[in-house]
Structures are given as C-alpha cells and as structure tokens.
JSON list of C-alpha atoms in Angstrom, two decimals:
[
{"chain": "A", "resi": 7, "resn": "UNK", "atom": "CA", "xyz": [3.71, -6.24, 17.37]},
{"chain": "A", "resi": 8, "resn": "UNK", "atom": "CA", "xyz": [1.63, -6.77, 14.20]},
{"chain": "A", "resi": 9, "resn": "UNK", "atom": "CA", "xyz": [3.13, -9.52, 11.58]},
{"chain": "A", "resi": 10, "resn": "UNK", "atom": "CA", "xyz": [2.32, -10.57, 8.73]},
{"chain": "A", "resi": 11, "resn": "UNK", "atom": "CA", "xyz": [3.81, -13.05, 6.51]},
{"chain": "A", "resi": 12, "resn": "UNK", "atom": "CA", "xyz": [3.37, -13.66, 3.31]},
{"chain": "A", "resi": 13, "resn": "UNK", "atom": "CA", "xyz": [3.33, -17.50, 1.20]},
{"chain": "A", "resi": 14, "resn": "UNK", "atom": "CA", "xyz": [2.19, -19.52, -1.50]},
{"chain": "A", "resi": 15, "resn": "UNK", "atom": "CA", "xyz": [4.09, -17.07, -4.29]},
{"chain": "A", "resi": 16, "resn": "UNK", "atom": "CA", "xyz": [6.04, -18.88, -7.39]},
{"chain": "A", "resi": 17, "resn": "UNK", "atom": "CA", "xyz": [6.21, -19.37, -10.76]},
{"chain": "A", "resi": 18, "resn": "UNK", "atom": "CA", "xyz": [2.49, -20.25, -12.97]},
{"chain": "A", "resi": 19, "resn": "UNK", "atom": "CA", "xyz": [1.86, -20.38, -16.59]},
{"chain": "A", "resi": 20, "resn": "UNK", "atom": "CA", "xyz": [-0.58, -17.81, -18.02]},
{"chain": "A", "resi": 21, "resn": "UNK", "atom": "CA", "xyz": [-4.17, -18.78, -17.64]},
{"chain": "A", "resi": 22, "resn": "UNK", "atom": "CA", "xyz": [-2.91, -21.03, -14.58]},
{"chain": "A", "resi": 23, "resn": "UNK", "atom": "CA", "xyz": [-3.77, -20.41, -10.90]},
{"chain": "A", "resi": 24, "resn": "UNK", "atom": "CA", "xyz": [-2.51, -19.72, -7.64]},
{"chain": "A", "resi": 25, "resn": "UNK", "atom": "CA", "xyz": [-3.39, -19.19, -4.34]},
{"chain": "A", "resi": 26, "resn": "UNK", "atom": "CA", "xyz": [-1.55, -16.98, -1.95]},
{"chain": "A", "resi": 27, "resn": "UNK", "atom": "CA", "xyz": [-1.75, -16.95, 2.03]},
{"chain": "A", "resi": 28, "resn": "UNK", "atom": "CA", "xyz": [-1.04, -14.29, 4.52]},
{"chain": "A", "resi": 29, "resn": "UNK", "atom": "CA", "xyz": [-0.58, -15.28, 8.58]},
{"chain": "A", "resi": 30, "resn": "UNK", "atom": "CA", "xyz": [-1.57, -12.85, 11.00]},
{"chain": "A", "resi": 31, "resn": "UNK", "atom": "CA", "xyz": [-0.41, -11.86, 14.22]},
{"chain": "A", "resi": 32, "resn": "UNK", "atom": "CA", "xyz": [-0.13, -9.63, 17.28]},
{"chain": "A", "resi": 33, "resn": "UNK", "atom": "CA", "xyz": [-3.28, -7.81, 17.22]},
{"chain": "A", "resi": 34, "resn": "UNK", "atom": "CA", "xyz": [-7.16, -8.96, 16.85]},
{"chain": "A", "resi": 35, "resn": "UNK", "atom": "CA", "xyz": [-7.44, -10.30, 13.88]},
{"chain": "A", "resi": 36, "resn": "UNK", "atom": "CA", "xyz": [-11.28, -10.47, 13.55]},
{"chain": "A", "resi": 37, "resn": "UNK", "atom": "CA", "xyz": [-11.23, -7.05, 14.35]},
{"chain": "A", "resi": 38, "resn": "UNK", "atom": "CA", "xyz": [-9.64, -5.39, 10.74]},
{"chain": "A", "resi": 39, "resn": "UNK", "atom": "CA", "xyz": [-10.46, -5.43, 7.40]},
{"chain": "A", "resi": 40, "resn": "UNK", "atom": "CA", "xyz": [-7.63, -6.83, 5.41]},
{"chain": "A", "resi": 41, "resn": "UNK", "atom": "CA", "xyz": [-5.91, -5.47, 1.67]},
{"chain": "A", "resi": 42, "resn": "UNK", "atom": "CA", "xyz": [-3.59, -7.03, -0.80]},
{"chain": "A", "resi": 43, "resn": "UNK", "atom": "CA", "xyz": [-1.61, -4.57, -2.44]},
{"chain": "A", "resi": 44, "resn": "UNK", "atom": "CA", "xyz": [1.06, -5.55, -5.93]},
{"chain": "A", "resi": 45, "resn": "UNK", "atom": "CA", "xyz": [3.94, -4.05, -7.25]},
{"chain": "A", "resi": 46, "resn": "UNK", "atom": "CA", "xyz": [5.01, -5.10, -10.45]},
{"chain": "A", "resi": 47, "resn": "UNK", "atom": "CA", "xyz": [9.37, -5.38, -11.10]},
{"chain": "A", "resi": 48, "resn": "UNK", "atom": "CA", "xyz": [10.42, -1.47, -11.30]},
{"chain": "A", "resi": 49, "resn": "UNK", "atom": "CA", "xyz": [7.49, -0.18, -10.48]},
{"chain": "A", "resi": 50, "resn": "UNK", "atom": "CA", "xyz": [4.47, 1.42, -8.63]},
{"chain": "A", "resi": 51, "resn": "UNK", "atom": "CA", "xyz": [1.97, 0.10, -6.03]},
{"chain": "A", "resi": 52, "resn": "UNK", "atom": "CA", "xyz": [-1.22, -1.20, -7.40]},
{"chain": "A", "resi": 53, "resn": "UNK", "atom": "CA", "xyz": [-4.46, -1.66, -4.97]},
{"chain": "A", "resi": 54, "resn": "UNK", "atom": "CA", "xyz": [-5.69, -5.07, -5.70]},
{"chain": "A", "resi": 55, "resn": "UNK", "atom": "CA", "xyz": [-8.77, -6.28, -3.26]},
{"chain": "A", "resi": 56, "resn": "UNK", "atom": "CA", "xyz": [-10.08, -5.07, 0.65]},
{"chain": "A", "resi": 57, "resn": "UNK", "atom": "CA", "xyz": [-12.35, -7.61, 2.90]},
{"chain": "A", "resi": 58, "resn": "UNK", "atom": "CA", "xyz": [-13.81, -6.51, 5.69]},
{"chain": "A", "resi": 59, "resn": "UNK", "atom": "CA", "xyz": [-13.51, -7.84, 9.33]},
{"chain": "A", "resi": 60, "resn": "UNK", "atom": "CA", "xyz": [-16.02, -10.70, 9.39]},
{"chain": "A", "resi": 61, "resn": "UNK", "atom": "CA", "xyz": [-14.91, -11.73, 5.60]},
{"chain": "A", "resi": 62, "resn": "UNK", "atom": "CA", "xyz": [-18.79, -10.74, 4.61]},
{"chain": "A", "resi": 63, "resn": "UNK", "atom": "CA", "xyz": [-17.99, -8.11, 2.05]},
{"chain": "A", "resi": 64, "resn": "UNK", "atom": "CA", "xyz": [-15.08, -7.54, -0.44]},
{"chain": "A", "resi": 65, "resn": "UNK", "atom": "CA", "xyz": [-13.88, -5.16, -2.87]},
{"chain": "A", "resi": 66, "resn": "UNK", "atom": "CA", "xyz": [-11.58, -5.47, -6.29]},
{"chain": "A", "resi": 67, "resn": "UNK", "atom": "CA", "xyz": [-9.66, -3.51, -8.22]},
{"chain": "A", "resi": 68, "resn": "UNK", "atom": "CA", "xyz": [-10.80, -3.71, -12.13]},
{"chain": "A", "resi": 69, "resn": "UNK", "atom": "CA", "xyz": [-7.64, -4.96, -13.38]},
{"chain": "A", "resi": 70, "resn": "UNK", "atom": "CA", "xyz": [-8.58, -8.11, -11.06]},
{"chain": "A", "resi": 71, "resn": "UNK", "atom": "CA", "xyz": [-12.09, -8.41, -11.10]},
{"chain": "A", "resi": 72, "resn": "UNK", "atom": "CA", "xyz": [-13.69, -11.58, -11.66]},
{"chain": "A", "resi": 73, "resn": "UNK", "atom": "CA", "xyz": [-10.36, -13.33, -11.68]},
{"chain": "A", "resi": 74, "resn": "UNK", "atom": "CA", "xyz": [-9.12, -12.89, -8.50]},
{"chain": "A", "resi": 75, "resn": "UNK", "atom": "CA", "xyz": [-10.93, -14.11, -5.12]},
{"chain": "A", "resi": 76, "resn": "UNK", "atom": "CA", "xyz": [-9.80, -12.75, -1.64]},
{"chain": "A", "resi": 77, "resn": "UNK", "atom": "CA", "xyz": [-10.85, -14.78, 1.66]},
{"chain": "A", "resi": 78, "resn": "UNK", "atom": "CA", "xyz": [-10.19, -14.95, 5.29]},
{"chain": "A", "resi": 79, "resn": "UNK", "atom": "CA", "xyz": [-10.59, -17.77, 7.89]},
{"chain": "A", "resi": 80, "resn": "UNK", "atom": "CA", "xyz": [-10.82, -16.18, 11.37]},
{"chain": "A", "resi": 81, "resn": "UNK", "atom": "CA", "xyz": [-10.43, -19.02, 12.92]},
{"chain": "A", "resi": 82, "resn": "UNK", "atom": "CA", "xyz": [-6.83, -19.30, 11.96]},
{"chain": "A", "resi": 83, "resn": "UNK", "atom": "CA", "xyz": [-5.90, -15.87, 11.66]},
{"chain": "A", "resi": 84, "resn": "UNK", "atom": "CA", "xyz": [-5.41, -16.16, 7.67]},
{"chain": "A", "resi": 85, "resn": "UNK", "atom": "CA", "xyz": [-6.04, -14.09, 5.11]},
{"chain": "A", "resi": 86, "resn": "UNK", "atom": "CA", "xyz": [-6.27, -15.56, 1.20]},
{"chain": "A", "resi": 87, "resn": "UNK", "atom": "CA", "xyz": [-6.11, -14.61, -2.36]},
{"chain": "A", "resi": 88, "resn": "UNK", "atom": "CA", "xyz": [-7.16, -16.88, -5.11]},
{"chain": "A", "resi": 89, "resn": "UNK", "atom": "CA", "xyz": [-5.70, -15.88, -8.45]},
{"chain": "A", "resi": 90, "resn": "UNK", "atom": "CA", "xyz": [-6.75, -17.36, -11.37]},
{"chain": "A", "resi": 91, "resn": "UNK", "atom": "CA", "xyz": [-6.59, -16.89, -15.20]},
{"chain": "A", "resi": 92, "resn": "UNK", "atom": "CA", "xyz": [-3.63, -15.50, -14.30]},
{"chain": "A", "resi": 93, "resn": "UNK", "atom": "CA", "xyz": [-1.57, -13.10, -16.73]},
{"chain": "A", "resi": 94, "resn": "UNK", "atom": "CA", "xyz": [1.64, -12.12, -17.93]},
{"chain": "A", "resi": 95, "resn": "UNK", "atom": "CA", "xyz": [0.60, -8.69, -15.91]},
{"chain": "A", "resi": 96, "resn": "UNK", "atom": "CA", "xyz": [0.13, -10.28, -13.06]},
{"chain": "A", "resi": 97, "resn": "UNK", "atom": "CA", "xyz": [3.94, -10.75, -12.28]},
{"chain": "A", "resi": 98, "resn": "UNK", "atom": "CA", "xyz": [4.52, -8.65, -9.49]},
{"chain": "A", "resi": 99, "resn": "UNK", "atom": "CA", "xyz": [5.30, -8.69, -5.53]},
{"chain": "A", "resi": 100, "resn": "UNK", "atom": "CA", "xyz": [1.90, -9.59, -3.48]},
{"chain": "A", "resi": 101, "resn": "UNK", "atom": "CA", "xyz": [1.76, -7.53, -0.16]},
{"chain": "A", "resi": 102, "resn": "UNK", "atom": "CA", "xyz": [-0.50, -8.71, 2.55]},
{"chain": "A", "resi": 103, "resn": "UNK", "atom": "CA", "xyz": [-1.96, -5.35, 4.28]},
{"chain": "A", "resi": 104, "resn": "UNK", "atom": "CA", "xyz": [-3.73, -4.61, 7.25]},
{"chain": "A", "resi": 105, "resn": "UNK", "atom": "CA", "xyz": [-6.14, -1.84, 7.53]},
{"chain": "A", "resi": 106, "resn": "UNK", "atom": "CA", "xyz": [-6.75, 0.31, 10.43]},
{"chain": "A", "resi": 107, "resn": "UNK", "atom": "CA", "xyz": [-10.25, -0.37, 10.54]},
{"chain": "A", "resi": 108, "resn": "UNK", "atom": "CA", "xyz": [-12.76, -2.60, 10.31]},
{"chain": "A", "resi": 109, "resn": "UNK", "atom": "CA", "xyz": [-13.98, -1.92, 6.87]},
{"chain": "A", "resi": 110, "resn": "UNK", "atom": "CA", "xyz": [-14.53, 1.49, 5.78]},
{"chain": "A", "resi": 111, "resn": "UNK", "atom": "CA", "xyz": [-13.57, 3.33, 2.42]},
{"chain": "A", "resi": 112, "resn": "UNK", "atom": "CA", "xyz": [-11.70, 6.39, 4.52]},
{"chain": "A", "resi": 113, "resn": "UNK", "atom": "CA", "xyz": [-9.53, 4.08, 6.68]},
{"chain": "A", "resi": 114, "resn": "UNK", "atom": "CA", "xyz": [-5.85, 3.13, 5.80]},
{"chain": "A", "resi": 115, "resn": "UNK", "atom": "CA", "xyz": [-3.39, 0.53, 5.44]},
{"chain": "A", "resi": 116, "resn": "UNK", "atom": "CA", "xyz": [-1.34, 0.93, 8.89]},
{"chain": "A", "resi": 117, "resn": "UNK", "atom": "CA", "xyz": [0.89, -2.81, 8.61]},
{"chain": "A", "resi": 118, "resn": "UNK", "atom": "CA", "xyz": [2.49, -4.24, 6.05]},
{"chain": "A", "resi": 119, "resn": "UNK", "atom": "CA", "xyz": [3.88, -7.80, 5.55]},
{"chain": "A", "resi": 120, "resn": "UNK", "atom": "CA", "xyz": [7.26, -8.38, 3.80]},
{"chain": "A", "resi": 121, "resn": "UNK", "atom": "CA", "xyz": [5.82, -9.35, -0.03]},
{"chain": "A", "resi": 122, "resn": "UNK", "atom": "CA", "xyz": [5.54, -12.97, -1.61]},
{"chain": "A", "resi": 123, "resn": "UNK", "atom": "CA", "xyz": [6.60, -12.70, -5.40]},
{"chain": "A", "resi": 124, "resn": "UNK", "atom": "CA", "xyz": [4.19, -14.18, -8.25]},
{"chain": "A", "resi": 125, "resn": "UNK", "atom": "CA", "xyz": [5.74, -14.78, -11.86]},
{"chain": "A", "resi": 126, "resn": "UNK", "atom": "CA", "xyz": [3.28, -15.52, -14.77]},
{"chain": "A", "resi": 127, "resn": "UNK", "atom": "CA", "xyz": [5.21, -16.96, -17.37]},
{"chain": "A", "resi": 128, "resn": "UNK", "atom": "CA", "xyz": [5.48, -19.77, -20.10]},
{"chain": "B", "resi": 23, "resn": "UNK", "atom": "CA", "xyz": [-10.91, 6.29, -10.36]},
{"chain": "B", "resi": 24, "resn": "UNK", "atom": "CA", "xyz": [-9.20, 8.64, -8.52]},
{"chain": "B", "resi": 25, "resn": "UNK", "atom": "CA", "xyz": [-5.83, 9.59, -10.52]},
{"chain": "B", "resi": 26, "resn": "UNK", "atom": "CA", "xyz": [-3.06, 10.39, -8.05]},
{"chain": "B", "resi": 27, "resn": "UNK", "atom": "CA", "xyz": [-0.16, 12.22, -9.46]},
{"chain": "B", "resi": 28, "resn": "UNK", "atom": "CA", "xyz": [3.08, 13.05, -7.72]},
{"chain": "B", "resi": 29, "resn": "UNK", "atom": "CA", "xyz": [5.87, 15.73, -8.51]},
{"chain": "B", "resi": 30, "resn": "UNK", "atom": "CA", "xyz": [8.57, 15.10, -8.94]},
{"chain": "B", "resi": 31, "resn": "UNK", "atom": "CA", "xyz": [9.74, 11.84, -10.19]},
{"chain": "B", "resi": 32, "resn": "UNK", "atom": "CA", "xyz": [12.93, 12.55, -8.46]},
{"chain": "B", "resi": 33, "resn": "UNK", "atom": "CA", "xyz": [14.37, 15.28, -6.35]},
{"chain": "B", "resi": 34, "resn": "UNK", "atom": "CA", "xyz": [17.75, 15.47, -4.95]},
{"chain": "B", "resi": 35, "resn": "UNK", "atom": "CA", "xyz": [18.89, 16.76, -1.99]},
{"chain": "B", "resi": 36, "resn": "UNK", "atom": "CA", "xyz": [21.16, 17.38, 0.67]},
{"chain": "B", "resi": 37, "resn": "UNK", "atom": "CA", "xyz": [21.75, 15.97, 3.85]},
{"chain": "B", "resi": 38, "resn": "UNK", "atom": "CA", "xyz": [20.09, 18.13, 6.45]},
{"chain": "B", "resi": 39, "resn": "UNK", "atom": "CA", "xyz": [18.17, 20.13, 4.16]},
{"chain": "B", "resi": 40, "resn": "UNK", "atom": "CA", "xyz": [14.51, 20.04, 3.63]},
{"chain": "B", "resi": 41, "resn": "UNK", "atom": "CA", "xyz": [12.55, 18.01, 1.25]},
{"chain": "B", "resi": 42, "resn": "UNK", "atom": "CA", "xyz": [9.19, 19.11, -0.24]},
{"chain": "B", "resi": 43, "resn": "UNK", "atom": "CA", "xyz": [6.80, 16.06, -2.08]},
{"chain": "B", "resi": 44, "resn": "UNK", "atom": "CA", "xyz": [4.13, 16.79, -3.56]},
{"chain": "B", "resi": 45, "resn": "UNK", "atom": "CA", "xyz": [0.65, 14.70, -4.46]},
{"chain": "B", "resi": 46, "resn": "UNK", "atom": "CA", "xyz": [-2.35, 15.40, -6.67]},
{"chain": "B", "resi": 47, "resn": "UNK", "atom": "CA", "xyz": [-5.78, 14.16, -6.54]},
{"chain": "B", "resi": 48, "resn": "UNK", "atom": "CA", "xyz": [-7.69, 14.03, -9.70]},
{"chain": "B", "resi": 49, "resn": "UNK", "atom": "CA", "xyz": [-10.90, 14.85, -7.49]},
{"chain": "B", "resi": 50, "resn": "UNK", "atom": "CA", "xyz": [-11.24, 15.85, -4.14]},
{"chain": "B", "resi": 51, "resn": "UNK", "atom": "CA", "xyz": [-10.25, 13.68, -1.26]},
{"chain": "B", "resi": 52, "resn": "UNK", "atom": "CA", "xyz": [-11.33, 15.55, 1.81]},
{"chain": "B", "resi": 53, "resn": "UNK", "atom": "CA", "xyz": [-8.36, 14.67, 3.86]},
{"chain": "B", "resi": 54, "resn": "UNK", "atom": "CA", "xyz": [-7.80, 11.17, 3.19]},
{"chain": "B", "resi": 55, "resn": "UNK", "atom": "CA", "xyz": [-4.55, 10.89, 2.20]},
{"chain": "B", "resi": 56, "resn": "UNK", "atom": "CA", "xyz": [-1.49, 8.71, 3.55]},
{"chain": "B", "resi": 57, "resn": "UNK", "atom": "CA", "xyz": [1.93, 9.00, 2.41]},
{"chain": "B", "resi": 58, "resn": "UNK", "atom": "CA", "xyz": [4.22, 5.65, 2.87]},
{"chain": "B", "resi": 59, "resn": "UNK", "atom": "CA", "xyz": [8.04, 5.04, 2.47]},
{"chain": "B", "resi": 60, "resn": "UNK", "atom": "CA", "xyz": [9.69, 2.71, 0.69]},
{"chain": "B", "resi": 61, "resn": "UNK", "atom": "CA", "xyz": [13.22, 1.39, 0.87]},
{"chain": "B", "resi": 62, "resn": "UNK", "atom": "CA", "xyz": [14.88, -1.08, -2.13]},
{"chain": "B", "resi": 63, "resn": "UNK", "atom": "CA", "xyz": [14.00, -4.57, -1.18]},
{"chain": "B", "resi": 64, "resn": "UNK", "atom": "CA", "xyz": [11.56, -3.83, 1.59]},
{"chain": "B", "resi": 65, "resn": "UNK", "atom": "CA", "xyz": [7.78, -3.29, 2.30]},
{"chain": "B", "resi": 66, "resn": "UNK", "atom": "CA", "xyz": [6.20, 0.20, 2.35]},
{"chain": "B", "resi": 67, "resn": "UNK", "atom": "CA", "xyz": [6.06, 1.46, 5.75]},
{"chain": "B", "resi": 68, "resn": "UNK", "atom": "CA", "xyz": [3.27, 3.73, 6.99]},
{"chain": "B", "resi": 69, "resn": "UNK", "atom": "CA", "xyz": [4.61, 7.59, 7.92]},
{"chain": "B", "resi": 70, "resn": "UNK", "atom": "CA", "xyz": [1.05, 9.68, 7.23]},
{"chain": "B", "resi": 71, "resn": "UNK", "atom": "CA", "xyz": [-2.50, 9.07, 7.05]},
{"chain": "B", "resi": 72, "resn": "UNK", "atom": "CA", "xyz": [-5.09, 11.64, 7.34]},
{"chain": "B", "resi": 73, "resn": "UNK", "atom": "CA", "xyz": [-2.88, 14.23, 5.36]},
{"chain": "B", "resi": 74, "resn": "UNK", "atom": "CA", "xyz": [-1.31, 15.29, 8.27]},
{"chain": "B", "resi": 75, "resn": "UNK", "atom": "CA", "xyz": [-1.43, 12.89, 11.33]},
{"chain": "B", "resi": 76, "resn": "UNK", "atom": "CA", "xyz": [1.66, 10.88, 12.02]},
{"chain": "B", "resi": 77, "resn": "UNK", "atom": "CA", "xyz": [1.99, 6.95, 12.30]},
{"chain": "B", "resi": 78, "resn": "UNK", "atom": "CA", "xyz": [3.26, 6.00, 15.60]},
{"chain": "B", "resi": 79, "resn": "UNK", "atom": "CA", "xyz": [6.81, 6.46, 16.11]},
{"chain": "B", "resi": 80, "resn": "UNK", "atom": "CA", "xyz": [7.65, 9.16, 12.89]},
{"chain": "B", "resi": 81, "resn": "UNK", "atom": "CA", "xyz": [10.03, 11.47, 14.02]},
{"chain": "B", "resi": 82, "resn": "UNK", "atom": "CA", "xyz": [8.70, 15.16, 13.97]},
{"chain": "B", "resi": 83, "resn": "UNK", "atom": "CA", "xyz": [10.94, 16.17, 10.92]},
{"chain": "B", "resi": 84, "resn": "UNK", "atom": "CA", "xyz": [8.12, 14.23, 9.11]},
{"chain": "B", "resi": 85, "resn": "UNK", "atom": "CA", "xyz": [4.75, 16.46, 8.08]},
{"chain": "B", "resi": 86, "resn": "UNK", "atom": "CA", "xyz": [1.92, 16.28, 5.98]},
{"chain": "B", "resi": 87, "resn": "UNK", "atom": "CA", "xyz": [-0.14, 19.06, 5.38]},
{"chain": "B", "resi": 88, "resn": "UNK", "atom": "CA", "xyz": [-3.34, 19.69, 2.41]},
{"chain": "B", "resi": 89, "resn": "UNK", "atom": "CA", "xyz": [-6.84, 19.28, 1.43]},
{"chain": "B", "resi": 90, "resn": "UNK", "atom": "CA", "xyz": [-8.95, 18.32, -1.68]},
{"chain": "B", "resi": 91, "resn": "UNK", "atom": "CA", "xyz": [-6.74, 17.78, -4.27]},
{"chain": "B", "resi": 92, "resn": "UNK", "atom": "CA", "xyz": [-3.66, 19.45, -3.44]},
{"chain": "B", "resi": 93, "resn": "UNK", "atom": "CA", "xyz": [-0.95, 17.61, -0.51]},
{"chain": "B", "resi": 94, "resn": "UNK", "atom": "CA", "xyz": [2.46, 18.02, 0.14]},
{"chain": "B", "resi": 95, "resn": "UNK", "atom": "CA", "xyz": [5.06, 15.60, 2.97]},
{"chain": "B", "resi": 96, "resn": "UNK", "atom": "CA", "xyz": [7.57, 17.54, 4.16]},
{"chain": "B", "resi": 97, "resn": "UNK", "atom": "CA", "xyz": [10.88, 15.82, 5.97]},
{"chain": "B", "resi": 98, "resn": "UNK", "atom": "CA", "xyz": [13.02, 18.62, 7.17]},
{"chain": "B", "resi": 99, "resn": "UNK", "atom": "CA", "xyz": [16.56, 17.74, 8.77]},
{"chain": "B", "resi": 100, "resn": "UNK", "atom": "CA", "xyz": [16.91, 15.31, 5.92]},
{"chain": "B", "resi": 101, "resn": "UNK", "atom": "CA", "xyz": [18.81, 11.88, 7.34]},
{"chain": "B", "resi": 102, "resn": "UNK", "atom": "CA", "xyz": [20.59, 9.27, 5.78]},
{"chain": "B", "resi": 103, "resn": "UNK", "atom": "CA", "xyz": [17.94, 7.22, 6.28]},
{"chain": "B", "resi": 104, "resn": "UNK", "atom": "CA", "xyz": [15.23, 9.47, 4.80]},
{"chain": "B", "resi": 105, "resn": "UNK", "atom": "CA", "xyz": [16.34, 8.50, 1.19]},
{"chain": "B", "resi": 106, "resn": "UNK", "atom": "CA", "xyz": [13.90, 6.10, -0.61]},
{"chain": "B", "resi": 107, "resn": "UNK", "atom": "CA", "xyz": [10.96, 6.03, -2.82]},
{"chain": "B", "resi": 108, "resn": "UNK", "atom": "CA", "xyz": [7.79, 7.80, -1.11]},
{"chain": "B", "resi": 109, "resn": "UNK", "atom": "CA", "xyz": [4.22, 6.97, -2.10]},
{"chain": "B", "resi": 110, "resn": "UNK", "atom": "CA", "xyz": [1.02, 8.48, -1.62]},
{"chain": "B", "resi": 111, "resn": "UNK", "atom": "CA", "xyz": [-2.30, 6.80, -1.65]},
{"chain": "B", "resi": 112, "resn": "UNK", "atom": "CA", "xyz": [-5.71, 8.03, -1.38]},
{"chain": "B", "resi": 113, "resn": "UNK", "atom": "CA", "xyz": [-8.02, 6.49, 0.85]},
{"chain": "B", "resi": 114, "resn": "UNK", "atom": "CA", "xyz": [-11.37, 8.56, 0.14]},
{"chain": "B", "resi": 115, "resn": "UNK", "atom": "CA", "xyz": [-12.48, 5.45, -1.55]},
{"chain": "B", "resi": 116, "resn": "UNK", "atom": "CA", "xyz": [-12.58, 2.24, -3.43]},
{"chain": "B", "resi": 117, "resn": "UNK", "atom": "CA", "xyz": [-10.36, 1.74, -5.88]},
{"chain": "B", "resi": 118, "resn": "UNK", "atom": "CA", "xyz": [-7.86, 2.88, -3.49]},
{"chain": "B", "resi": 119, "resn": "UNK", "atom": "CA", "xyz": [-4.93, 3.97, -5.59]},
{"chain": "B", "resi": 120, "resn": "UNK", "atom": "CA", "xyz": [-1.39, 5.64, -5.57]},
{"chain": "B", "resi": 121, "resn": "UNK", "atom": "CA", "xyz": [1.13, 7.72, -6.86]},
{"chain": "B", "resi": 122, "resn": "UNK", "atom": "CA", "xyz": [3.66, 6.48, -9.07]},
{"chain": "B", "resi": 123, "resn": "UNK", "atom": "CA", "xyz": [6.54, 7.53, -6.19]},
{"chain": "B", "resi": 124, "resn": "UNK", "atom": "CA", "xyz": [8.81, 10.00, -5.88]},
{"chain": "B", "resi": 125, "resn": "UNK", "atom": "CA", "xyz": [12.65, 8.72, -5.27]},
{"chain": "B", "resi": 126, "resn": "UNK", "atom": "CA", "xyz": [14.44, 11.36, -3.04]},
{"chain": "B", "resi": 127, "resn": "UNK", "atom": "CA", "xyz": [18.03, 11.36, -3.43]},
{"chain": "B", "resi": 128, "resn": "UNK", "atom": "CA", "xyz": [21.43, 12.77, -1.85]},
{"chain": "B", "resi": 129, "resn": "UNK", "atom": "CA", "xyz": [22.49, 15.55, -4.09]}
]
C-alpha cells in the first residue's frame, strides 16, 4: 500500500523559509516522478512543482517559480520542497503526490498523502 | 495555461439518483483528464484518469466519459458517501491545473 506522509509544515513570517518533507512508502520509489499539490483555506487545488524519477528534471508552477525548490533523495525514499521568500499567499495545505509515471506531461497523480499545513504570517 | 472550468459550483441531489459534473478545457486535452474526490478534512482521492478509465477499486456507478475540451463524471446510484467536493485536473501538460470543484449535495 502506497503512503505518504507529509512534515516540516508550521507557522513562518513573510519573506522567511521553510522546508517541507514527504516519506515514501510501499511501492518503488525511484521508479515515479513525484508532485506537490496546495490548497489554500476554502479553496481550490493549485499544482505547485513535478520531479521526475531520478530527481534530474523538475517543473514549477509560475506562482512558485524561482522561490520554491523541489528535491528528492532516493536513497531514503524522500521527497522535498524548499520554500522560500515565502508569502502571505502561500498559506495553504501542502500535499505530497505521487504520479503514475515516471515523468511524463500526460501521466497523473494516482496517491495522495494526508497534507502538512504552511501559514505565512507576521 | 490551460483554464479548467467546472459547472456547477454546486448541485444537489438525491440519494439514489444520478449526478452529472461537468469540466471544461480552455484548449484541447486529448483525453487527459482525471477527476478526484474530496471529502472535508481529507486528501483528494483518485476516481478517473484518462477521461474515462477507473482508479482501482471505484465502484461502477462511477464514469467518465469526453474528449478535447468538453468532459463530464457521472455517479449514478448516488450513496451517502458520494457527497463531497469533486475536482478535475488536466494532465495534457505542464502547468497541470484544476477546476475550482464542484460540491454535490443531498437535496
């Protein structure tokens, strides 16, 4: 059974940083890209970044780009996302995501993990 | 980016009937389309991908059909269970995005 759970969420000040972390298990890691998805309080989901299998190539969304990092160690089954400059708009639940393939723009988000929650706030 | 619209915001209905969602592409999407559910408090869960292929497990009351720009997820039978906030998402390309939800209700 594929889990995935979800830590490193909390409280930052805007323009601070945070870095989230996402453990993997029951299936082959190495094997599937990985996706962070958001969903601000009340309402809809937001795509925020994909990396592929091997952690060699990555893509953003543009309301992230250039401030957010996203990362992978293999070797521990661990997916990452580095957040920083963060912003009021930022405040939302982070889910950890994996895809069904190993990195292709027509696969799909098939697991999900349970959602770590990030406030940005002074 | 692909703009994905969904109608409507909310639709009530009752148990055992049939509920009809539908989901817009702004472009075409071939059929790369998955619909997910979501219930208050808890993660999106996976029900269609492909427009119309099931995720392991979905009961049969659960279908997907469309092409392009035009989809629809049809739960027939509607249980107790069936009432939450559904999503679509394409996933033609990058950006991936989604619809803003559609909360089905008991009427």
């Amino acid at each position: 059974e594929v889990q995935l759970l979800e830590s490193g969420g909390g409280l930052a000040q805007p323009g601070g940083s945070l870095r989230l972390s996402c453990a993997a298990s029951g299936f082959s890691f190495k094997n599937f890209a990985m996706t962070w998805v958001r969903q601000a309080p009340g309402k809809g989901l937001e795509w925020v970044s994909i990396i592929s299998g091997g952690g060699a190539a990555s893509s953003y969304g543009d309301s992230v780009k250039g401030r957010f990092t996203i990362s992978r160690d293999n070797s521990k089954n661990m997916l990452y996302l580095q957040m920083d400059s963060l912003r009021a708009e930022d405040t939302a639940i982070y889910y950890c995501a994996k895809e069904a393939s190993y990195y292709s723009r027509s696969a799909f988000i098939d697991s999900w993990g349970q959602g770590v929650q990030v406030t940005v706030s002074s | 980016e692909i703009v994905m619209t969904q109608s409507p915001a909310t639709l009530s209905v009752s148990l055992g009937e049939r509920a009809t969602l539908s989901c817009r592409a702004s472009q075409s999407i071939s059929s790369n389309l998955a619909w997910f559910q979501q219930k208050p408090g808890q993660a999106p869960r996976l029900l269609i991908h492909g427009a119309s292929t099931r995720a392991t497990g979905l009961p049969a009351r659960f279908s997907g059909s469309g092409s392009g720009t035009e989809f629809t997820l049809t739960i027939s039978g509607l249980q107790s269970e069936d009432f939450a906030v559904y999503f679509c998402q394409q996933h033609d390309d990058w950006p991936r995005t989604f619809g803003q939800g559609t909360k089905l209700e008991i009427k």
